[in-house]
Coordinates of C-alpha atoms in Angstrom, one line a residue:
M1 CA -8.4 -0.7 24.5
D2 CA -7.3 2.8 25.8
A3 CA -10.1 4.7 27.2
E4 CA -9.3 7.9 25.5
L5 CA -8.8 6.1 22.2
C6 CA -12.4 4.5 22.7
R7 CA -14.0 7.8 23.4
L8 CA -12.3 9.4 20.4
I9 CA -13.6 6.7 18.0
E10 CA -17.1 6.5 19.3
S11 CA -17.4 10.5 19.2
F12 CA -16.4 10.4 15.3
A13 CA -18.5 7.2 14.4
G14 CA -21.5 8.4 16.1
S15 CA -21.4 11.8 14.6
G16 CA -21.3 10.4 11.0
G17 CA -17.5 11.1 10.5
N18 CA -15.6 9.3 7.8
L19 CA -12.9 7.1 8.6
L20 CA -9.5 6.8 6.5
V21 CA -7.0 4.1 7.4
V22 CA -3.4 4.1 6.0
T23 CA -1.7 0.6 6.2
G24 CA 2.2 0.6 5.9
E25 CA 4.8 -1.9 5.6
G26 CA 4.7 -2.7 9.2
V27 CA 1.4 -4.5 8.6
S28 CA 3.0 -6.4 5.7
E29 CA 5.9 -7.3 8.0
E30 CA 3.7 -8.9 10.5
C31 CA 2.5 -11.2 7.7
G32 CA 6.0 -12.2 6.9
V33 CA 6.4 -9.9 3.9
A34 CA 9.5 -8.0 4.1
S35 CA 9.8 -4.3 3.4
F36 CA 9.7 -3.6 -0.4
R37 CA 11.5 -0.2 -0.6
A38 CA 14.1 -0.8 2.0
D39 CA 15.1 -4.2 1.1
P40 CA 18.8 -4.4 1.8
R41 CA 19.4 -7.6 -0.2
P42 CA 21.6 -7.4 -3.3
F43 CA 20.1 -8.9 -6.4
I44 CA 22.7 -10.8 -8.8
Y45 CA 21.8 -10.9 -12.5
R46 CA 24.2 -12.0 -15.3
G47 CA 26.9 -11.7 -12.7
K48 CA 26.2 -8.1 -11.7
S49 CA 25.1 -6.9 -8.4
Y50 CA 22.0 -4.4 -8.1
E51 CA 20.3 -2.6 -5.0
A52 CA 16.8 -2.2 -4.5
R53 CA 17.1 1.5 -4.9
E54 CA 18.3 1.3 -8.4
L55 CA 15.9 -1.6 -9.4
M56 CA 13.1 0.5 -8.5
T57 CA 13.8 3.1 -11.1
W58 CA 12.7 3.9 -14.8
A59 CA 16.1 4.7 -15.5
L60 CA 17.4 1.1 -15.0
F61 CA 14.1 -0.3 -16.7
D62 CA 14.7 1.8 -19.7
Q63 CA 18.3 0.4 -20.0
A64 CA 17.6 -3.4 -18.7
P65 CA 13.9 -4.2 -18.5
D66 CA 14.8 -8.0 -18.1
V67 CA 16.9 -7.0 -15.0
V68 CA 14.0 -5.0 -13.3
W69 CA 11.5 -7.6 -14.3
A70 CA 13.5 -10.4 -12.7
W71 CA 13.8 -8.8 -9.5
H72 CA 10.0 -7.5 -9.3
L73 CA 9.0 -11.2 -10.1
L74 CA 11.2 -12.4 -7.2
R75 CA 9.5 -10.0 -4.9
L76 CA 6.1 -11.0 -6.1
A77 CA 6.8 -14.7 -5.5
E78 CA 7.7 -13.6 -1.8
A79 CA 4.4 -11.5 -1.4
R80 CA 2.8 -14.4 -2.7
R81 CA 3.7 -16.5 0.2
G82 CA 2.4 -14.1 2.6
Q83 CA -0.9 -14.6 3.9
P84 CA -3.4 -11.7 4.8
G85 CA -3.3 -10.9 8.6
L86 CA -5.7 -9.6 11.2
V87 CA -5.3 -6.1 9.9
H88 CA -6.5 -7.1 6.4
Q89 CA -9.3 -9.3 7.6
A90 CA -10.7 -6.7 9.9
A91 CA -10.6 -3.8 7.4
A92 CA -12.4 -6.0 4.6
R93 CA -15.1 -6.7 7.3
A94 CA -15.3 -3.1 8.5
A95 CA -15.6 -1.9 4.7
E96 CA -18.4 -4.2 3.9
T97 CA -20.4 -2.6 6.8
L98 CA -19.4 1.0 6.7
G99 CA -19.3 1.4 2.9
P100 CA -18.3 4.8 1.6
R101 CA -17.7 6.1 5.3
L102 CA -14.4 3.9 5.3
K103 CA -11.4 4.1 2.8
V104 CA -8.2 2.4 3.0
I105 CA -5.0 3.6 1.5
T106 CA -2.1 1.1 1.5
E107 CA 1.4 2.0 1.0
C108 CA 2.3 -1.9 0.4
V109 CA 2.7 -3.5 -2.9
D110 CA 1.9 -6.9 -1.8
G111 CA -1.8 -7.2 -2.7
L112 CA -2.7 -8.7 0.6
H113 CA -5.9 -6.4 1.0
R114 CA -7.2 -7.5 -2.2
R115 CA -6.7 -11.2 -1.2
C116 CA -9.0 -10.4 1.5
Q117 CA -11.7 -9.4 -0.8
H118 CA -11.7 -5.9 0.2
P119 CA -14.1 -3.9 -1.7
A120 CA -12.5 -2.4 -4.5
A121 CA -14.1 0.9 -4.4
G122 CA -12.9 1.5 -0.7
L123 CA -9.2 0.7 -1.4
F124 CA -6.4 2.7 -2.9
E125 CA -3.0 1.2 -3.9
P126 CA -1.1 4.4 -5.0
Q127 CA 2.4 2.7 -4.7
G128 CA 1.2 -0.1 -7.2
N129 CA 0.6 -3.8 -6.8
L130 CA 3.2 -6.5 -7.7
F131 CA 0.5 -8.7 -9.2
F132 CA -0.2 -6.4 -11.9
M133 CA 1.5 -4.8 -15.0
H134 CA 0.7 -2.1 -17.6
C135 CA 2.1 -1.0 -21.0
A136 CA 5.5 0.6 -20.6
A137 CA 4.7 2.9 -23.6
G138 CA 1.4 4.0 -22.0
C139 CA -0.9 3.0 -24.7
T140 CA -3.6 2.5 -22.1
P141 CA -3.6 2.9 -18.4
A142 CA -5.4 -0.6 -18.1
L143 CA -3.8 -2.9 -15.7
H144 CA -3.2 -6.6 -16.5
P145 CA -2.5 -9.4 -14.2
V146 CA 1.2 -10.7 -14.3
P147 CA 0.7 -14.2 -15.9
E148 CA 0.3 -17.0 -13.5
A149 CA 3.2 -18.8 -15.1
L150 CA 5.5 -16.0 -13.9
Q151 CA 4.0 -15.5 -10.2
G152 CA 6.0 -18.1 -8.8
R153 CA 9.5 -17.4 -10.3
T154 CA 12.1 -17.4 -7.5
A155 CA 15.3 -17.7 -9.7
Q156 CA 17.8 -14.9 -10.2
Q157 CA 18.7 -16.6 -13.8
P158 CA 17.9 -14.5 -16.8
L159 CA 14.5 -14.4 -18.2
T160 CA 14.0 -16.7 -21.0
A161 CA 12.5 -15.6 -24.4
D162 CA 9.3 -17.6 -23.7
E163 CA 9.0 -15.6 -20.2
L164 CA 9.6 -12.3 -21.7
A165 CA 6.9 -13.1 -24.5
L166 CA 4.5 -13.4 -21.6
L167 CA 5.2 -9.9 -20.6
R168 CA 3.9 -8.1 -23.7
C169 CA 1.1 -5.6 -23.5
P170 CA -2.4 -7.3 -24.8
A171 CA -3.4 -3.9 -26.4
C172 CA -0.4 -2.8 -28.4
G173 CA 2.0 -6.0 -28.2
G174 CA 4.8 -3.8 -26.5
L175 CA 6.7 -4.5 -23.4
T176 CA 4.7 -4.1 -20.2
R177 CA 6.2 -2.9 -16.9
P178 CA 5.4 -3.8 -13.4
H179 CA 2.7 -1.9 -11.8
I180 CA 5.0 0.1 -9.3
L181 CA 5.5 3.6 -8.7
W182 CA 9.2 3.8 -8.9
R183 CA 11.7 6.1 -7.1
D184 CA 12.2 8.4 -10.2
E185 CA 8.4 8.8 -10.9
S186 CA 5.5 11.1 -9.9
Y187 CA 2.0 10.0 -8.6
D188 CA -0.8 10.5 -11.2
E189 CA -4.6 10.0 -11.2
P190 CA -5.0 7.4 -13.8
L191 CA -2.3 4.8 -12.3
H192 CA -2.3 5.8 -8.8
S193 CA -5.4 7.8 -7.8
V194 CA -3.4 10.8 -6.3
N195 CA -6.2 13.3 -6.7
S196 CA -9.0 11.0 -5.5
I197 CA -6.8 10.2 -2.4
L198 CA -6.1 13.8 -1.6
E199 CA -9.9 14.6 -2.0
T200 CA -10.7 11.5 0.3
A201 CA -8.5 13.1 3.0
R202 CA -10.1 16.3 3.0
R203 CA -13.5 14.5 3.5
S204 CA -12.1 12.4 6.3
E205 CA -12.6 13.4 10.0
L206 CA -10.5 10.6 11.5
L207 CA -7.1 9.2 10.2
V208 CA -5.6 5.9 11.5
M209 CA -2.0 5.2 10.5
A210 CA -1.0 1.9 11.0
G211 CA 2.6 0.5 10.6
F212 CA 3.7 3.2 8.3
S213 CA 7.1 3.0 7.2
G214 CA 7.8 6.8 6.3
H215 CA 9.0 5.6 3.0
T216 CA 6.2 7.0 0.7
N217 CA 5.6 10.7 0.0
L218 CA 1.8 10.4 -0.7
A219 CA 0.9 8.9 2.9
N220 CA 2.9 11.9 4.7
K221 CA 0.9 14.3 2.4
V222 CA -2.4 12.6 3.5
A223 CA -1.5 13.1 7.0
W224 CA -0.7 16.7 6.5
E225 CA -4.0 17.0 4.4
I226 CA -5.8 15.8 7.5
T227 CA -4.5 18.5 9.6
H228 CA -6.2 21.3 7.5
N229 CA -9.4 20.3 9.0
H230 CA -9.3 21.6 12.6
R231 CA -12.0 19.1 13.8
A232 CA -10.3 15.9 12.4
R233 CA -7.8 13.9 14.6
I234 CA -5.0 11.4 13.8
V235 CA -4.4 8.1 15.5
D236 CA -1.0 6.6 14.8
I237 CA -0.4 3.0 15.6
N238 CA 3.3 1.9 15.2
P239 CA 5.7 0.1 17.4
E240 CA 8.5 1.9 15.3
P241 CA 9.4 5.8 15.7
N242 CA 7.9 7.5 12.6
P243 CA 7.0 11.2 11.9
V244 CA 3.3 10.8 12.0
A245 CA 3.3 10.1 15.8
A246 CA 4.4 13.5 16.6
L247 CA 2.2 15.1 14.2
A248 CA -0.7 13.4 15.8
R249 CA 0.1 14.4 19.3
R250 CA 0.7 18.0 18.2
T251 CA -2.8 18.2 16.5
G252 CA -4.9 16.6 19.3
G253 CA -4.6 13.1 18.3
L254 CA -3.1 9.8 19.9
A255 CA -0.1 7.8 19.2
F256 CA 0.4 4.1 20.3
N257 CA 3.7 2.1 20.4
T258 CA 1.6 -1.1 19.6
P259 CA 1.8 -3.7 16.8
P260 CA -1.1 -2.7 14.1
S261 CA -2.5 -6.4 14.4
V262 CA -3.1 -5.9 18.1
L263 CA -4.8 -2.5 18.1
L264 CA -6.2 -1.5 14.7
P265 CA -8.8 -4.4 14.4
Q266 CA -10.1 -3.1 17.9
V267 CA -10.2 0.5 16.4
L268 CA -12.2 -0.9 13.5
E269 CA -14.7 -3.1 15.5
T270 CA -15.4 0.0 17.8
F271 CA -15.9 2.4 15.0
V272 CA -18.3 -0.2 13.3
A273 CA -20.2 -0.6 16.7
A274 CA -20.4 3.0 17.4
A275 CA -21.6 3.7 13.8
G276 CA -24.6 1.6 14.3

């Protein structure tokens, strides 16, 4: 590991500082899960072609919920085939040891952190999770697992009446929707933990951004929030150009053009060791 990075981590860990990690779509791509928000593939449903940009909107769901559900179920099946990687495993181990000193925010919706048994209290999924749904009418913010019978659905054929019946809200009987923050929606606290995330950022001294795509506004805001603490530092780990790298360097942090799976596990292990 880079000597300057090692000194930075040991300094914050040894002084009792809190660590905030943001995992981006680059982490999922290392596990074979394609980008969710930048999916270039067309989706054909009942003979009509749709783009991902319109499939991730309340506007289309309001008009054609079956189309939106069919696409999200296809993406769920793809996420299900992916396996947690070195980053997910290292983060879960570190969370067990560090407890409240480590929080993880993921911009991914594939559920890979959860599948590593990452402690729920230390994980934020502000963009949502493909494996869950909630009431489309908002009768309750409670999340419900997508029925197992639908989790392997890979066909682009129209949803059947029996399949649609499985997508009803257990509380009110109305239609559910995927637990995903769509492009024409805003973050809130009950479903997306926006206030909790920003408060966590304010209490963190070291932010590590790994594989951040730049596609999600909240992760960008977290990085800027950290800079308000003049003692805090940002470390960016990403083989792809992104706006956080420049911000990290300007504010006394570091940026590495390295795959997250190569460097982030070392960062977490070093922090745990220095924290005692």
